[in-house]
Amino acid sequence: MDITGGYEESVGLAGGFGQGGGVGSFTAQYGLMADNAVEFEVVTADGQVRVINECNDADLFWAMHGGGGGTFAVLTKYCVQLYPSLPIHTYRLIVNISCSEALRDLLRLYVENQLAWFKALVTGGTDYYPNKASFGVVHPTTMTVASSKGPR
């Protein structure tokens, strides 16, 4: 089974990630992590432990998913929608580039392909540095991936 988890292991799944929206490997297919929240157990400011969901305290439940971690109550349990596992391919490319023109061309191609990749349910993350770029791409094996034409 899979959930719509994120890319960065230093960000907590339920707190900053899940309550702040949450873009991950399956976002294009299943939505944000916050969209997949089913139920929370929280401690409110008055010290009460409450189980909240769409039917039980719907306003607080709505506020807790997407409003930011710890904003409305302290989260103690986070239940999310599960999905059948999909076969996926993951790619990681780290490029050291001393030529700013080459880095610019690489980033331009990456940006130009974003819409096609999103339509093909491809997701990923990117880190940019002054002379280096790191790209991570995840896509289901049943989908076609957009290809770049290379620098012009």
mmCIF file of C-alpha atoms in Angstrom:
data_model
loop_
_atom_site.group_PDB
_atom_site.id
_atom_site.type_symbol
_atom_site.label_atom_id
_atom_site.label_comp_id
_atom_site.label_asym_id
_atom_site.label_seq_id
_atom_site.Cartn_x
_atom_site.Cartn_y
_atom_site.Cartn_z
ATOM 1 C CA MET A 1 0.000 0.000 0.000
ATOM 2 C CA ASP A 2 1.142 3.562 -0.691
ATOM 3 C CA ILE A 3 0.354 6.995 0.705
ATOM 4 C CA THR A 4 1.003 10.403 -0.791
ATOM 5 C CA GLY A 5 4.243 10.960 1.117
ATOM 6 C CA GLY A 6 6.922 13.516 0.319
ATOM 7 C CA TYR A 7 10.482 13.587 -0.956
ATOM 8 C CA GLU A 8 12.394 15.130 1.920
ATOM 9 C CA GLU A 9 13.078 12.827 4.864
ATOM 10 C CA SER A 10 13.871 15.744 7.192
ATOM 11 C CA VAL A 11 10.260 17.024 7.023
ATOM 12 C CA GLY A 12 7.782 15.247 9.305
ATOM 13 C CA LEU A 13 5.069 13.395 7.405
ATOM 14 C CA ALA A 14 2.132 14.458 9.556
ATOM 15 C CA GLY A 15 3.149 17.888 10.840
ATOM 16 C CA GLY A 16 4.803 20.339 8.477
ATOM 17 C CA PHE A 17 4.300 18.205 5.400
ATOM 18 C CA GLY A 18 0.801 16.780 5.732
ATOM 19 C CA GLN A 19 -0.759 19.720 7.522
ATOM 20 C CA GLY A 20 0.930 22.253 5.257
ATOM 21 C CA GLY A 21 -0.437 20.763 2.029
ATOM 22 C CA GLY A 22 2.059 18.084 1.068
ATOM 23 C CA VAL A 23 3.367 17.601 -2.474
ATOM 24 C CA GLY A 24 4.811 14.148 -3.052
ATOM 25 C CA SER A 25 5.438 11.348 -5.508
ATOM 26 C CA PHE A 26 1.746 10.611 -6.079
ATOM 27 C CA THR A 27 0.389 14.175 -5.961
ATOM 28 C CA ALA A 28 -0.453 14.233 -9.672
ATOM 29 C CA GLN A 29 -2.451 11.031 -9.316
ATOM 30 C CA TYR A 30 -4.014 11.255 -5.829
ATOM 31 C CA GLY A 31 -3.746 14.906 -4.775
ATOM 32 C CA LEU A 32 -1.928 16.583 -1.915
ATOM 33 C CA MET A 33 -1.247 14.786 1.368
ATOM 34 C CA ALA A 34 -3.729 17.169 3.029
ATOM 35 C CA ASP A 35 -6.412 16.076 0.543
ATOM 36 C CA ASN A 36 -5.919 12.480 1.670
ATOM 37 C CA ALA A 37 -6.398 13.056 5.397
ATOM 38 C CA VAL A 38 -9.135 10.765 6.754
ATOM 39 C CA GLU A 39 -9.036 11.454 10.483
ATOM 40 C CA PHE A 40 -6.951 13.192 13.158
ATOM 41 C CA GLU A 41 -6.575 12.740 16.873
ATOM 42 C CA VAL A 42 -5.743 16.123 18.378
ATOM 43 C CA VAL A 43 -5.325 17.876 21.699
ATOM 44 C CA THR A 44 -7.100 21.228 21.698
ATOM 45 C CA ALA A 45 -6.101 24.327 23.683
ATOM 46 C CA ASP A 46 -8.497 23.351 26.490
ATOM 47 C CA GLY A 47 -6.603 20.056 26.962
ATOM 48 C CA GLN A 48 -9.269 17.799 25.431
ATOM 49 C CA VAL A 49 -8.234 14.842 23.282
ATOM 50 C CA ARG A 50 -10.560 14.779 20.284
ATOM 51 C CA VAL A 51 -10.949 12.526 17.249
ATOM 52 C CA ILE A 52 -11.973 14.683 14.299
ATOM 53 C CA ASN A 53 -12.978 13.887 10.716
ATOM 54 C CA GLU A 54 -15.500 15.050 8.088
ATOM 55 C CA CYS A 55 -18.424 13.922 10.274
ATOM 56 C CA ASN A 56 -17.091 14.733 13.750
ATOM 57 C CA ASP A 57 -16.019 18.381 14.214
ATOM 58 C CA ALA A 58 -15.810 19.030 10.482
ATOM 59 C CA ASP A 59 -14.719 22.680 10.853
ATOM 60 C CA LEU A 60 -11.653 21.806 12.921
ATOM 61 C CA PHE A 61 -10.892 18.873 10.614
ATOM 62 C CA TRP A 62 -11.029 21.209 7.603
ATOM 63 C CA ALA A 63 -8.728 23.717 9.325
ATOM 64 C CA MET A 64 -6.222 21.034 10.362
ATOM 65 C CA HIS A 65 -5.537 19.736 6.877
ATOM 66 C CA GLY A 66 -3.706 22.402 4.952
ATOM 67 C CA GLY A 67 -3.633 25.143 7.594
ATOM 68 C CA GLY A 68 -0.116 24.393 8.839
ATOM 69 C CA GLY A 69 1.184 22.153 11.602
ATOM 70 C CA GLY A 70 0.218 23.029 15.184
ATOM 71 C CA THR A 71 -1.929 26.000 14.190
ATOM 72 C CA PHE A 72 -5.314 24.901 15.542
ATOM 73 C CA ALA A 73 -4.521 21.914 17.799
ATOM 74 C CA VAL A 74 -1.675 19.539 18.616
ATOM 75 C CA LEU A 75 -1.782 16.542 16.288
ATOM 76 C CA THR A 76 -1.225 13.168 17.984
ATOM 77 C CA LYS A 77 -2.504 10.752 15.280
ATOM 78 C CA TYR A 78 -2.892 11.202 11.525
ATOM 79 C CA CYS A 79 -4.943 8.707 9.464
ATOM 80 C CA VAL A 80 -4.585 8.952 5.687
ATOM 81 C CA GLN A 81 -6.085 7.311 2.621
ATOM 82 C CA LEU A 82 -4.176 4.231 1.419
ATOM 83 C CA TYR A 83 -3.771 3.288 -2.237
ATOM 84 C CA PRO A 84 -2.693 0.062 -3.937
ATOM 85 C CA SER A 85 1.048 0.083 -4.604
ATOM 86 C CA LEU A 86 2.002 1.135 -8.109
ATOM 87 C CA PRO A 87 5.135 0.049 -9.912
ATOM 88 C CA ILE A 88 7.211 3.205 -10.345
ATOM 89 C CA HIS A 89 10.572 4.290 -11.711
ATOM 90 C CA THR A 90 12.633 6.872 -9.878
ATOM 91 C CA TYR A 91 15.531 8.825 -11.324
ATOM 92 C CA ARG A 92 18.043 11.085 -9.617
ATOM 93 C CA LEU A 93 20.381 13.311 -11.620
ATOM 94 C CA ILE A 94 22.946 15.591 -10.028
ATOM 95 C CA VAL A 95 24.752 17.860 -12.460
ATOM 96 C CA ASN A 96 27.811 19.971 -11.621
ATOM 97 C CA ILE A 97 27.976 22.819 -14.093
ATOM 98 C CA SER A 98 30.521 25.616 -13.995
ATOM 99 C CA CYS A 99 29.094 27.303 -17.096
ATOM 100 C CA SER A 100 26.078 29.414 -16.159
ATOM 101 C CA GLU A 101 24.750 29.236 -19.736
ATOM 102 C CA ALA A 102 24.655 25.414 -19.626
ATOM 103 C CA LEU A 103 22.889 25.486 -16.258
ATOM 104 C CA ARG A 104 20.384 28.008 -17.610
ATOM 105 C CA ASP A 105 19.687 25.778 -20.656
ATOM 106 C CA LEU A 106 19.229 22.714 -18.450
ATOM 107 C CA LEU A 107 16.817 24.540 -16.148
ATOM 108 C CA ARG A 108 14.902 25.961 -19.123
ATOM 109 C CA LEU A 109 14.381 22.457 -20.545
ATOM 110 C CA TYR A 110 13.278 21.197 -17.153
ATOM 111 C CA VAL A 111 10.705 23.988 -16.845
ATOM 112 C CA GLU A 112 9.490 23.543 -20.441
ATOM 113 C CA ASN A 113 8.709 19.877 -19.763
ATOM 114 C CA GLN A 114 6.815 20.415 -16.492
ATOM 115 C CA LEU A 115 3.335 20.603 -18.034
ATOM 116 C CA ALA A 116 3.842 17.483 -20.175
ATOM 117 C CA TRP A 117 5.257 15.594 -17.204
ATOM 118 C CA PHE A 118 2.378 16.656 -14.960
ATOM 119 C CA LYS A 119 -0.155 15.467 -17.568
ATOM 120 C CA ALA A 120 1.694 12.114 -17.623
ATOM 121 C CA LEU A 121 1.416 11.939 -13.785
ATOM 122 C CA VAL A 122 5.175 12.435 -13.383
ATOM 123 C CA THR A 123 6.312 14.195 -10.213
ATOM 124 C CA GLY A 124 9.658 15.074 -8.731
ATOM 125 C CA GLY A 125 11.763 17.516 -6.835
ATOM 126 C CA THR A 126 14.562 19.874 -7.763
ATOM 127 C CA ASP A 127 17.302 21.642 -5.844
ATOM 128 C CA TYR A 128 19.198 24.511 -7.471
ATOM 129 C CA TYR A 129 22.627 25.818 -6.499
ATOM 130 C CA PRO A 130 24.921 28.426 -8.108
ATOM 131 C CA ASN A 131 26.794 25.791 -10.141
ATOM 132 C CA LYS A 132 24.806 22.602 -9.582
ATOM 133 C CA ALA A 133 21.304 21.242 -10.071
ATOM 134 C CA SER A 134 19.775 18.103 -8.559
ATOM 135 C CA PHE A 135 16.687 16.597 -10.195
ATOM 136 C CA GLY A 136 14.540 13.757 -8.862
ATOM 137 C CA VAL A 137 11.774 12.317 -11.037
ATOM 138 C CA VAL A 138 9.161 9.691 -10.120
ATOM 139 C CA HIS A 139 6.687 8.230 -12.577
ATOM 140 C CA PRO A 140 4.395 5.194 -12.764
ATOM 141 C CA THR A 141 5.780 2.555 -15.135
ATOM 142 C CA THR A 142 2.499 2.456 -17.047
ATOM 143 C CA MET A 143 2.834 6.099 -18.117
ATOM 144 C CA THR A 144 4.864 7.694 -20.906
ATOM 145 C CA VAL A 145 7.436 10.265 -19.846
ATOM 146 C CA ALA A 146 8.075 13.461 -21.800
ATOM 147 C CA SER A 147 11.592 13.625 -23.166
ATOM 148 C CA SER A 148 13.807 16.669 -23.485
ATOM 149 C CA LYS A 149 15.303 17.676 -26.818
ATOM 150 C CA GLY A 150 18.587 18.708 -25.233
ATOM 151 C CA PRO A 151 20.257 22.134 -25.207
ATOM 152 C CA ARG A 152 19.725 24.227 -28.297
#
